[in-house]
């Protein structure tokens, strides 16, 4: 069918181009966040991330070396050095000595400082500060420069977010909390659902058809309904807000789809295999653990990915059932929402935190995509 | 204790408890209650096999009943009662519903929800169908599909941050770091726009986030449906002289109509429950309230369980037709 009659080359090219366009459009927002997470706050604030790959003109505030570096040359006290690190290729187009006139001088010119002394700055950032008297103070004078700065990327944001940041910036605790929620909330429903699916697929008992219909109905019940009754219930049985409660909630909400997917898959396993095992004297428990579970791996994997993605990405259930006033058990999604509120402008922290939180699901997604698609197809199309 | 170790311990406890239940309950059934030996071996095995399905089903039934079925009833009860100071509650009939219907914010949420229901499933399905059809015969189509599908793995909160950067606005005169404003000014717009604060239109900027996420889902399923179309029908159309657009709209789309409906309903359910995007991006300000966020507001900010439950029942009412339809289909299939 690739070379059907009437297919014109122009059409083929239009097709390819539109796919490239569509993919670009879909990728562009995420790419923006990824690039931003490797830039410094100054860079993010002064140029769009799509220009991060190119040199950009920026207004920077720099300081020359402190007076402790001064040397005596004849009658003069001199501080010499560079405004940029040795190996950068930044180029200064204008500079100044006060914040009000940041572009008063051209590179190579010499400025009189108000507190005495003269300063000259060259285009490559080399400067020379001269004074007839000994230079005092702790810090060197500030220099305002307009410079073309080469693209620069840093891992500093990741260090802040993962290791060194203060309590609002640091995601390490929230990361482990999210894992603590996610792993049991993925494994428990699979176990429970697998046993139930086996019973619904291969065991004879009254009311089976009714149960299957009920589960299909429960597939669409919005979990919003469950919030208040279950919060009350959790408080009454004494688990309050905590990990056990959130696991139970995720298990309950994930079960209908899990049972539905797994039952549909298990029904397809050939009857002969199960009956032969029964004749050989295997109990249902043995059949289930030794035959059905290994055979159902694709369905188990696809549900595991779904459940993992949901629980990892969940905000509502964690806010209602897990996070208490102490904030000790906060998860990443919640912490990011808080950052959005308090640090709306700090894109370097926000972008990096968001990327830390989406890195794990993205990894799982690309590694296990085959199973995810299989599960989607089994679950949505009959 | 290091959070990692604490996490591991809690995980071991939770998962271990679950595995333990299934293992030991079966062990007890087979060895203690109805042992498969002694005088009544046949009767014991038969009895054990009658009980075992319920042993297998018990945790699932408990969880389903407690976490999904009971809340529907309980929320219904809460929606017609009022909490009394000092505990307890009393029946107030439809007072909560009346109070809710009198609030402008509720009507705003309902109106916006309908807007979401109209736009998001339609746009996601349309984009998904387009992507599925375009990538169908390309050699690198699978890579393209993966990339369009990728947002499915990103949390609504992560997506909210991603799109906030797109919609970001800087004061006039400084360089714009949000793509949308940068483009807007590049093409001659006057001054940066605060996209998320423009009433009515900001809804569409929020919807864009969900469309971006859901398109991949629609694409994957519709792409499988497109592959399932018998080649003969398409070939026959080509022989009859149909152009590519005619083939697509008159041959392919009608044949996958069932799948399109399934995709549409699935996304509709997602839309009804959508909460995180609005919560993280605008929190319902600037006339972007939706039902799910309205309900959260009532329940946990205003602490008004009655009205909160009433709005939850409205969401339930909206999914009810889909629920009935699903059950009807499932029962038809079982036969």
XYZ file of C-alpha atoms in Angstrom:
717
model
C 0.000 0.000 0.000
C 2.972 2.349 0.234
C 2.960 3.063 -3.485
C -0.733 3.357 -4.144
C -1.862 4.955 -7.348
C -2.445 8.666 -7.208
C 0.057 9.376 -4.424
C 1.971 12.478 -5.429
C 5.465 13.307 -4.187
C 4.261 16.760 -3.174
C 1.640 15.198 -0.958
C 4.203 12.887 0.630
C 6.381 15.848 1.470
C 3.477 17.806 2.862
C 2.705 14.783 5.004
C 6.237 14.463 6.328
C 6.431 18.161 7.014
C 3.183 18.197 8.939
C 4.322 15.269 11.080
C 7.560 17.088 11.871
C 5.546 20.185 12.719
C 3.147 18.274 14.945
C 5.920 16.462 16.799
C 7.801 19.731 17.218
C 4.730 21.423 18.603
C 4.189 18.611 21.092
C 7.814 18.452 22.175
C 8.488 22.177 22.366
C 6.950 22.933 25.794
C 8.751 20.068 27.550
C 11.997 20.946 25.852
C 11.633 24.469 27.225
C 11.462 23.163 30.753
C 14.423 20.840 30.260
C 16.624 23.583 28.809
C 15.562 26.043 31.505
C 16.518 23.617 34.242
C 20.144 23.819 33.096
C 20.323 27.623 32.985
C 21.106 30.113 35.699
C 18.462 32.444 37.086
C 20.077 35.401 35.249
C 20.029 33.633 31.935
C 16.408 32.542 32.301
C 15.360 36.054 33.205
C 17.168 37.775 30.364
C 16.521 35.590 27.339
C 14.010 33.055 26.141
C 15.144 29.449 26.564
C 14.979 28.890 22.792
C 17.925 31.250 22.515
C 19.942 29.399 25.148
C 22.055 27.735 22.462
C 23.220 31.074 21.072
C 25.308 33.857 22.573
C 23.046 36.467 24.108
C 23.438 40.079 25.132
C 22.942 40.451 28.845
C 23.204 43.146 31.459
C 25.331 41.852 34.276
C 26.446 43.219 37.590
C 29.943 42.046 38.454
C 32.508 42.867 41.083
C 36.223 43.363 40.672
C 38.587 41.565 43.012
C 38.632 42.704 46.662
C 41.229 45.200 47.910
C 43.180 42.370 49.511
C 44.417 41.539 45.997
C 45.940 44.980 45.445
C 49.543 45.312 44.366
C 51.848 48.299 44.749
C 53.343 49.570 41.512
C 55.544 52.591 42.202
C 53.221 55.229 43.663
C 50.056 53.474 42.619
C 47.922 50.820 44.230
C 46.605 48.536 41.506
C 44.059 45.724 41.242
C 44.184 43.828 37.964
C 42.132 40.903 36.804
C 39.329 39.679 34.602
C 35.603 40.065 35.005
C 34.914 36.716 33.348
C 36.568 33.373 33.875
C 39.685 32.726 31.823
C 38.248 30.500 29.109
C 34.951 32.241 28.310
C 34.531 34.259 25.157
C 32.209 36.933 26.510
C 32.502 40.326 24.905
C 31.646 43.595 26.569
C 29.910 46.204 24.413
C 29.399 48.843 27.098
C 29.983 49.264 30.799
C 29.431 51.656 33.655
C 30.151 52.166 37.309
C 26.691 53.032 38.597
C 23.388 51.251 38.316
C 21.820 54.386 36.852
C 24.205 54.505 33.914
C 25.166 50.913 33.193
C 26.316 51.755 29.648
C 28.243 55.021 30.222
C 31.565 53.832 28.857
C 32.880 51.967 25.840
C 35.357 49.130 26.301
C 38.871 50.505 26.637
C 37.771 53.806 28.173
C 38.751 54.857 31.662
C 36.276 55.951 34.310
C 36.792 58.067 37.421
C 35.248 56.409 40.440
C 33.372 58.505 42.928
C 35.318 57.113 45.842
C 38.599 57.800 44.115
C 40.713 55.894 41.696
C 40.245 55.085 38.013
C 38.949 51.958 36.360
C 39.404 50.780 32.811
C 37.728 47.777 31.333
C 38.660 46.096 28.033
C 36.261 44.324 25.716
C 37.373 40.864 26.850
C 36.724 41.691 30.510
C 40.299 42.500 31.580
C 40.266 45.457 33.965
C 42.739 47.666 35.761
C 41.849 49.648 38.846
C 44.341 52.322 39.908
C 44.429 54.476 42.972
C 46.992 56.829 44.439
C 45.971 55.868 47.940
C 45.776 52.466 49.481
C 42.436 50.829 48.576
C 40.391 49.935 51.618
C 37.189 47.999 52.244
C 36.219 44.385 52.074
C 34.784 44.115 48.579
C 35.820 45.524 45.255
C 33.649 48.142 43.494
C 30.787 46.975 41.298
C 30.920 47.115 37.521
C 27.826 47.096 35.332
C 28.433 45.612 31.932
C 26.437 44.920 28.820
C 28.071 41.848 27.412
C 27.502 39.206 24.804
C 27.697 36.049 26.819
C 28.237 32.649 25.239
C 25.682 29.935 26.002
C 26.273 28.470 29.401
C 24.750 25.493 31.129
C 24.990 24.507 34.739
C 24.117 21.617 37.025
C 23.805 23.984 39.956
C 19.992 23.930 39.940
C 19.948 20.166 40.225
C 22.398 20.363 43.080
C 20.125 22.845 44.869
C 16.998 20.823 44.284
C 18.463 17.427 45.111
C 21.153 18.099 47.696
C 21.864 21.523 49.072
C 18.653 23.539 48.911
C 16.674 24.744 51.911
C 13.448 23.077 52.973
C 11.258 24.620 50.265
C 13.724 24.083 47.434
C 14.972 20.641 48.319
C 13.041 17.777 46.780
C 15.008 14.846 48.233
C 12.538 14.145 51.022
C 9.524 14.577 48.775
C 11.188 12.273 46.255
C 11.502 9.460 48.795
C 7.991 10.136 50.087
C 6.654 9.814 46.555
C 8.496 6.507 46.159
C 7.100 5.296 49.480
C 3.612 6.074 48.232
C 4.129 4.720 44.742
C 5.774 1.327 45.192
C 3.254 -0.304 47.558
C 0.392 1.518 45.827
C 1.502 -0.233 42.639
C 2.232 -3.708 44.002
C -0.721 -4.156 46.381
C -3.498 -3.527 43.822
C -1.773 -5.813 41.333
C -1.693 -8.652 43.845
C -5.262 -8.128 44.990
C -6.550 -7.639 41.468
C -4.704 -10.645 40.066
C -6.286 -13.007 42.579
C -9.712 -11.467 42.009
C -9.309 -11.547 38.228
C -8.365 -15.207 38.356
C -11.430 -15.998 40.425
C -13.640 -14.051 38.015
C -12.072 -15.645 34.955
C -11.618 -19.279 35.920
C -13.472 -20.213 39.087
C -17.117 -21.225 39.131
C -19.316 -19.519 41.703
C -22.743 -17.891 41.793
C -22.971 -14.165 41.020
C -19.892 -14.021 38.840
C -21.493 -12.189 35.900
C -23.051 -9.662 38.243
C -19.687 -8.944 39.843
C -18.050 -8.349 36.473
C -20.794 -5.902 35.504
C -20.437 -4.100 38.825
C -16.709 -3.716 38.307
C -17.248 -2.266 34.842
C -19.660 0.206 36.378
C -17.190 1.190 39.079
C -14.592 1.957 36.378
C -16.075 5.407 35.875
C -17.007 6.413 39.440
C -15.219 9.719 40.031
C -12.869 9.482 42.967
C -13.992 12.924 44.139
C -16.976 11.205 45.699
C -14.727 9.165 47.914
C -12.818 11.984 49.562
C -14.976 12.941 52.516
C -16.526 9.553 53.397
C -13.114 7.901 53.342
C -11.333 10.638 55.216
C -13.951 10.204 57.922
C -13.508 6.445 57.790
C -9.707 6.688 58.053
C -10.046 8.957 61.051
C -12.511 6.619 62.702
C -10.333 3.514 62.384
C -7.389 5.532 63.635
C -5.028 5.632 60.655
C -5.815 9.288 59.951
C -3.572 10.770 57.323
C -0.637 8.565 56.495
C 0.953 6.064 54.168
C -1.404 3.186 54.971
C -4.395 5.345 54.169
C -2.987 6.571 50.889
C -2.010 3.037 49.809
C -5.486 1.802 50.593
C -7.058 4.668 48.688
C -4.864 4.140 45.612
C -5.583 0.413 45.807
C -9.326 0.992 45.890
C -9.293 3.513 43.058
C -6.961 1.444 40.875
C -8.711 -1.891 41.375
C -11.589 -1.676 38.857
C -9.264 -1.104 35.920
C -6.773 -3.656 37.236
C -9.378 -6.381 37.630
C -10.953 -5.499 34.307
C -7.654 -5.579 32.383
C -6.351 -8.719 34.058
C -9.635 -10.620 33.782
C -9.890 -9.841 30.080
C -6.366 -11.125 29.623
C -6.742 -14.237 31.771
C -9.942 -15.316 30.018
C -7.841 -15.565 26.877
C -5.441 -18.128 28.366
C -6.213 -21.571 26.849
C -8.528 -23.651 28.999
C -6.493 -26.823 28.370
C -3.531 -25.575 30.354
C -5.609 -24.976 33.444
C -7.590 -28.199 33.191
C -4.483 -30.301 32.667
C -2.959 -28.815 35.777
C -6.141 -29.543 37.719
C -6.112 -33.140 36.585
C -2.508 -33.387 37.731
C -3.708 -32.436 41.194
C -2.757 -28.778 41.366
C -4.836 -26.589 43.657
C -6.166 -23.257 42.438
C -3.537 -21.485 44.481
C -0.780 -23.454 42.734
C -2.340 -22.969 39.292
C -2.548 -19.272 39.931
C 0.963 -18.716 41.219
C 2.802 -21.208 38.966
C 0.879 -20.920 35.692
C -1.418 -17.928 35.442
C 0.829 -15.286 36.985
C 3.849 -16.010 34.765
C 1.611 -16.238 31.677
C -0.091 -12.944 32.494
C 3.127 -10.975 32.608
C 2.254 -8.596 29.740
C -1.064 -7.632 31.314
C 0.498 -7.306 34.757
C 3.243 -5.114 33.340
C 0.841 -2.833 31.523
C -1.293 -2.293 34.578
C 1.791 -1.813 36.732
C 2.915 1.018 34.470
C -0.489 2.692 34.572
C -0.751 2.469 38.297
C 2.812 3.659 38.741
C 2.229 6.694 36.535
C -1.015 7.595 38.321
C 0.268 7.249 41.817
C 3.503 9.041 41.002
C 1.642 11.878 39.312
C -1.241 12.071 41.733
C -1.917 15.256 43.632
C -5.477 15.020 44.927
C -5.316 11.687 46.765
C -2.036 12.611 48.442
C -3.381 15.998 49.512
C -6.489 14.493 51.055
C -5.200 11.245 52.531
C -1.502 11.737 53.159
C -0.165 15.229 53.686
C -0.782 16.450 57.212
C -0.069 19.752 58.898
C 3.567 18.880 59.666
C 4.373 18.611 55.957
C 6.724 15.702 56.722
C 4.987 13.446 54.243
C 4.665 15.872 51.358
C 5.013 14.459 47.856
C 6.680 16.058 44.860
C 3.532 17.164 43.055
C 2.356 19.027 46.142
C 5.740 20.626 46.705
C 5.776 21.866 43.124
C 2.322 23.378 43.474
C 3.596 25.180 46.558
C 6.649 26.393 44.669
C 4.337 27.668 41.935
C 2.556 29.720 44.558
C 5.490 31.077 46.526
C 8.212 31.098 43.916
C 6.269 31.767 40.757
C 9.144 33.768 39.326
C 12.024 31.462 40.256
C 12.040 29.500 37.091
C 15.382 27.820 37.697
C 14.093 26.105 40.857
C 10.629 25.505 39.478
C 11.830 24.048 36.182
C 14.379 21.815 37.855
C 11.930 20.551 40.472
C 9.350 19.800 37.823
C 11.930 17.991 35.773
C 13.101 15.921 38.707
C 9.503 14.868 39.276
C 8.809 13.948 35.659
C 12.159 12.249 35.014
C 11.202 8.956 36.668
C 7.836 8.488 34.928
C 9.415 9.501 31.629
C 12.114 6.874 32.113
C 9.519 4.223 32.917
C 7.442 5.377 29.978
C 10.172 5.072 27.396
C 11.478 1.786 28.785
C 8.083 0.080 29.053
C 6.146 1.807 26.276
C 5.370 -1.478 24.530
C 3.418 -2.764 27.519
C 1.719 0.568 28.123
C 0.312 0.609 24.609
C -0.765 -3.005 24.911
C -2.617 -2.240 28.124
C -4.319 0.805 26.615
C -5.528 -1.237 23.682
C -6.809 -4.020 25.911
C -8.550 -1.603 28.226
C -10.197 0.830 25.885
C -11.163 -1.051 22.771
C -13.366 -4.035 22.996
C 16.163 7.687 60.320
C 17.025 8.333 56.692
C 13.859 8.795 54.623
C 15.017 6.099 52.221
C 15.260 3.472 54.974
C 11.973 4.593 56.473
C 10.413 4.262 53.049
C 11.823 0.781 52.529
C 10.522 -0.398 55.896
C 7.021 0.905 55.257
C 7.044 -0.668 51.812
C 8.116 -4.051 53.194
C 5.372 -3.845 55.803
C 2.613 -2.943 53.336
C 3.469 -5.384 50.589
C 4.397 -8.136 53.031
C 1.015 -7.890 54.718
C -0.726 -8.335 51.420
C 1.329 -11.320 50.258
C 0.939 -12.838 53.718
C -2.846 -12.703 53.545
C -3.097 -14.687 50.330
C -0.459 -17.219 51.282
C -1.616 -17.957 54.805
C -5.346 -17.837 54.181
C -4.994 -20.502 51.510
C -2.662 -22.491 53.720
C -5.160 -22.410 56.568
C -8.003 -23.411 54.266
C -6.106 -26.375 52.789
C -4.384 -27.647 55.927
C -6.567 -26.755 58.874
C -10.222 -26.188 57.974
C -10.685 -28.614 55.093
C -7.523 -30.740 54.964
C -7.193 -32.814 51.792
C -6.640 -36.028 53.734
C -8.386 -38.294 56.199
C -11.867 -39.737 55.904
C -13.654 -36.850 54.185
C -11.060 -36.032 51.566
C -13.459 -35.625 48.618
C -15.967 -33.599 50.573
C -13.221 -31.416 52.016
C -11.730 -30.613 48.635
C -15.156 -29.757 47.250
C -15.920 -27.466 50.163
C -12.531 -25.811 49.994
C -13.130 -25.124 46.320
C -16.441 -23.495 47.101
C -14.853 -21.142 49.575
C -11.659 -20.374 47.693
C -13.117 -17.968 45.083
C -14.338 -15.760 47.914
C -10.953 -15.993 49.584
C -9.387 -14.790 46.354
C -11.997 -12.075 45.916
C -12.289 -10.908 49.501
C -9.643 -8.144 49.566
C -10.774 -6.843 46.174
C -14.435 -6.822 47.173
C -13.647 -5.127 50.452
C -11.578 -2.454 48.750
C -14.078 -1.891 45.939
C -17.010 -1.775 48.292
C -15.342 0.495 50.783
C -13.517 2.837 48.400
C -15.963 3.115 45.518
C -19.430 1.789 46.277
C -19.875 3.004 49.851
C -18.691 6.577 49.106
C -21.395 6.979 46.446
C -24.068 6.247 49.050
C -22.354 8.156 51.818
C -21.750 11.246 49.675
C -25.409 11.179 48.692
C -26.306 11.104 52.378
C -23.866 13.909 53.224
C -25.257 16.043 50.427
C -28.665 16.106 52.108
C -27.385 16.679 55.626
C -25.706 19.410 57.601
C -22.892 18.996 60.095
C -23.870 20.060 63.568
C -21.385 21.858 65.790
C -19.969 19.372 68.269
C -20.404 16.363 65.996
C -23.315 14.564 64.423
C -25.411 15.745 61.546
C -29.007 16.361 60.684
C -31.120 15.865 57.604
C -31.726 19.121 55.759
C -33.275 17.882 52.544
C -32.208 19.776 49.461
C -30.960 22.856 51.330
C -27.344 22.202 50.305
C -28.341 21.919 46.678
C -30.356 25.125 46.913
C -27.430 26.930 48.485
C -25.121 25.598 45.774
C -27.479 26.597 42.963
C -27.641 30.120 44.370
C -23.869 30.563 44.133
C -22.466 32.293 41.076
C -19.220 30.322 41.412
C -21.117 27.052 40.938
C -22.715 28.213 37.705
C -19.350 29.458 36.523
C -17.859 26.035 37.295
C -20.701 24.245 35.542
C -20.461 26.496 32.490
C -16.697 26.039 32.296
C -17.060 22.292 32.738
C -19.393 22.152 29.770
C -16.907 24.196 27.801
C -14.190 21.699 28.740
C -16.490 18.802 27.831
C -17.162 20.306 24.423
C -13.617 21.292 23.548
C -11.157 18.863 25.139
C -12.522 15.482 23.989
C -13.228 16.873 20.520
C -9.818 18.500 20.119
C -7.884 15.555 21.601
C -9.704 13.055 19.417
C -9.266 15.208 16.320
C -5.554 15.778 16.933
C -5.141 12.118 17.837
C -6.851 11.007 14.653
C -4.751 13.417 12.619
C -1.544 12.210 14.243
C -2.543 8.567 13.817
C -3.346 9.015 10.139
C -0.254 11.106 9.357
C 2.216 8.799 11.085
C 0.567 5.646 9.792
C 2.774 4.990 6.790
C 5.940 6.769 7.777
C 9.141 4.846 8.352
C 9.862 6.910 11.476
C 6.211 7.038 12.429
C 6.770 5.089 15.630
C 9.323 7.575 16.924
C 6.964 10.430 16.095
C 4.180 8.610 17.915
C 6.319 8.043 21.003
C 7.080 11.740 21.207
C 3.446 12.789 20.841
C 2.460 10.113 23.339
C 5.078 11.214 25.870
C 3.004 13.840 27.732
C 0.833 10.945 28.969
C 3.652 10.149 31.391
C 3.876 13.708 32.710
C 1.861 14.648 35.758
C -0.834 17.298 35.462
C 1.227 19.355 37.876
C 4.375 18.934 35.794
C 2.376 19.861 32.714
C 1.046 22.905 34.535
C 4.616 24.081 35.190
C 5.602 23.371 31.589
C 2.726 25.450 30.244
C 3.126 28.207 32.792
C 6.519 28.778 31.240
C 4.883 28.943 27.814
C 2.334 31.511 29.048
C 4.803 33.487 31.158
C 4.705 37.266 30.817
C 7.463 39.752 31.626
C 6.958 43.491 32.076
C 6.779 45.484 28.886
C 10.126 46.432 27.416
C 12.077 43.495 28.840
C 12.661 40.378 26.848
C 9.819 37.851 27.015
C 10.746 34.384 28.244
C 7.325 32.856 27.580
C 7.083 31.564 24.023
C 3.529 32.750 23.502
C 4.268 36.348 24.448
C 7.520 36.323 22.514
C 5.603 35.247 19.394
C 2.768 37.663 20.114
C 5.145 40.610 20.296
C 7.217 39.394 17.364
C 4.079 39.408 15.221
C 3.219 42.932 16.255
C 1.176 42.509 19.406
C 1.273 45.503 21.682
C 2.725 44.597 25.028
C 2.838 41.227 26.804
C -0.448 39.561 27.706
C -1.224 37.846 31.018
C -2.805 34.944 29.198
C -4.197 33.177 32.249
C -6.059 36.221 33.536
C -8.122 37.030 30.456
C -11.654 35.906 31.368
C -13.261 33.294 29.118
C -10.216 32.856 26.872
C -8.028 31.702 29.761
C -10.176 28.559 29.899
C -8.832 27.611 26.521
C -5.255 28.130 27.644
C -5.917 25.698 30.496
C -7.662 23.233 28.200
C -4.659 23.288 25.895
C -2.691 21.536 28.659
C -5.136 18.638 28.853
C -5.437 18.401 25.077
C -1.658 18.240 24.903
C -1.684 15.334 27.377
C -4.645 13.390 25.990
C -3.839 13.571 22.279
C -1.255 10.806 22.606
C -3.792 8.509 24.224
C -6.327 9.108 21.440
C -3.626 8.657 18.815
C -2.459 5.269 20.125
C -5.934 3.779 20.190
C -7.113 5.299 16.921
C -3.910 4.253 15.231
C -4.584 0.630 16.206
C -8.124 0.994 14.892
C -6.859 2.419 11.594
C -4.533 -0.562 11.223
C -7.496 -2.860 11.757
C -9.384 -1.534 8.737
C -9.521 -4.215 6.028
C -7.237 -3.237 3.155
C -9.806 -4.310 0.563
C -12.211 -1.501 1.384
C -9.479 1.095 0.912
C -8.228 -0.536 -2.269
C -11.723 -0.672 -3.671
C -12.120 3.040 -2.989
C -8.839 3.789 -4.759
C -9.915 1.742 -7.770
C -13.121 3.769 -7.830
C -11.015 6.914 -7.976
C -11.331 8.292 -4.445
C -8.796 10.892 -3.354
C -6.881 10.672 -0.059
C -9.323 12.948 1.757
C -12.335 11.009 0.506
C -10.689 7.754 1.576
C -10.043 9.155 5.021
C -13.422 10.754 5.703
C -15.732 8.460 3.786
C -14.044 5.056 4.147
C -11.791 5.048 7.194
C -13.557 7.288 9.707
C -16.963 5.555 9.429
C -15.282 2.180 9.976
C -13.578 3.235 13.195
C -16.549 5.205 14.526
C -16.997 2.787 17.460
C -13.421 3.345 18.578
C -13.773 7.106 18.203
C -16.767 6.993 20.524
C -14.812 4.956 23.091
C -11.893 7.400 22.972
C -14.289 10.324 23.228
C -16.035 8.920 26.319
C -12.775 7.981 28.013
C -11.465 11.521 27.615
C -14.828 12.882 28.759
C -14.420 10.989 32.032
C -10.917 12.411 32.449
C -12.263 15.925 31.837
C -14.973 15.545 34.481
C -12.399 14.640 37.075
C -9.828 17.237 36.027
C -8.626 19.059 39.047
C -4.846 19.352 39.173
C -4.439 21.594 36.144
C -6.855 24.266 37.324
C -5.673 23.911 40.912
C -2.024 24.429 39.989
C -2.371 27.091 37.295
C -5.146 29.472 38.338
C -6.893 27.828 41.294
C -10.204 28.842 39.777
C -9.437 32.557 39.746
C -10.241 34.790 36.784
C -13.379 32.788 36.001
C -11.677 29.455 35.347
C -13.402 27.452 38.087
C -14.383 23.873 37.254
C -16.575 21.479 39.219
C -13.802 19.328 40.658
C -11.890 22.335 41.950
C -15.089 23.975 43.192
C -15.756 20.832 45.167
C -12.254 20.779 46.641
C -12.704 24.432 47.594
C -15.939 23.688 49.403
C -14.688 20.550 51.138
C -11.271 21.605 52.344
C -11.140 25.391 52.273
C -14.671 26.416 53.215
C -15.083 23.201 55.217
C -18.629 22.949 53.945
C -19.157 19.203 53.533
C -22.794 19.532 52.595
C -22.322 21.751 49.552
C -19.080 19.961 48.684
C -20.873 16.613 48.614
C -23.700 18.134 46.595
C -21.215 19.259 43.929
C -19.599 15.811 43.983
C -23.039 14.376 43.266
C -23.306 16.701 40.267
C -20.098 15.171 38.903
C -21.516 11.704 39.583
C -24.702 12.665 37.769
C -22.672 13.708 34.735
C -20.803 10.373 34.525
C -23.926 8.315 35.184
C -24.941 7.947 31.514
C -21.444 6.696 30.688
C -21.598 4.258 33.601
C -24.928 2.826 32.425
C -23.703 2.576 28.872
C -20.516 0.772 29.981
C -22.405 -1.765 32.061
C -24.882 -2.336 29.244
C -22.040 -3.013 26.806
C -20.228 -5.307 29.221
C -23.340 -7.380 29.855
C -24.044 -7.673 26.153
C -20.525 -8.965 25.662
C -20.709 -11.526 28.449
C -23.627 -13.224 26.756
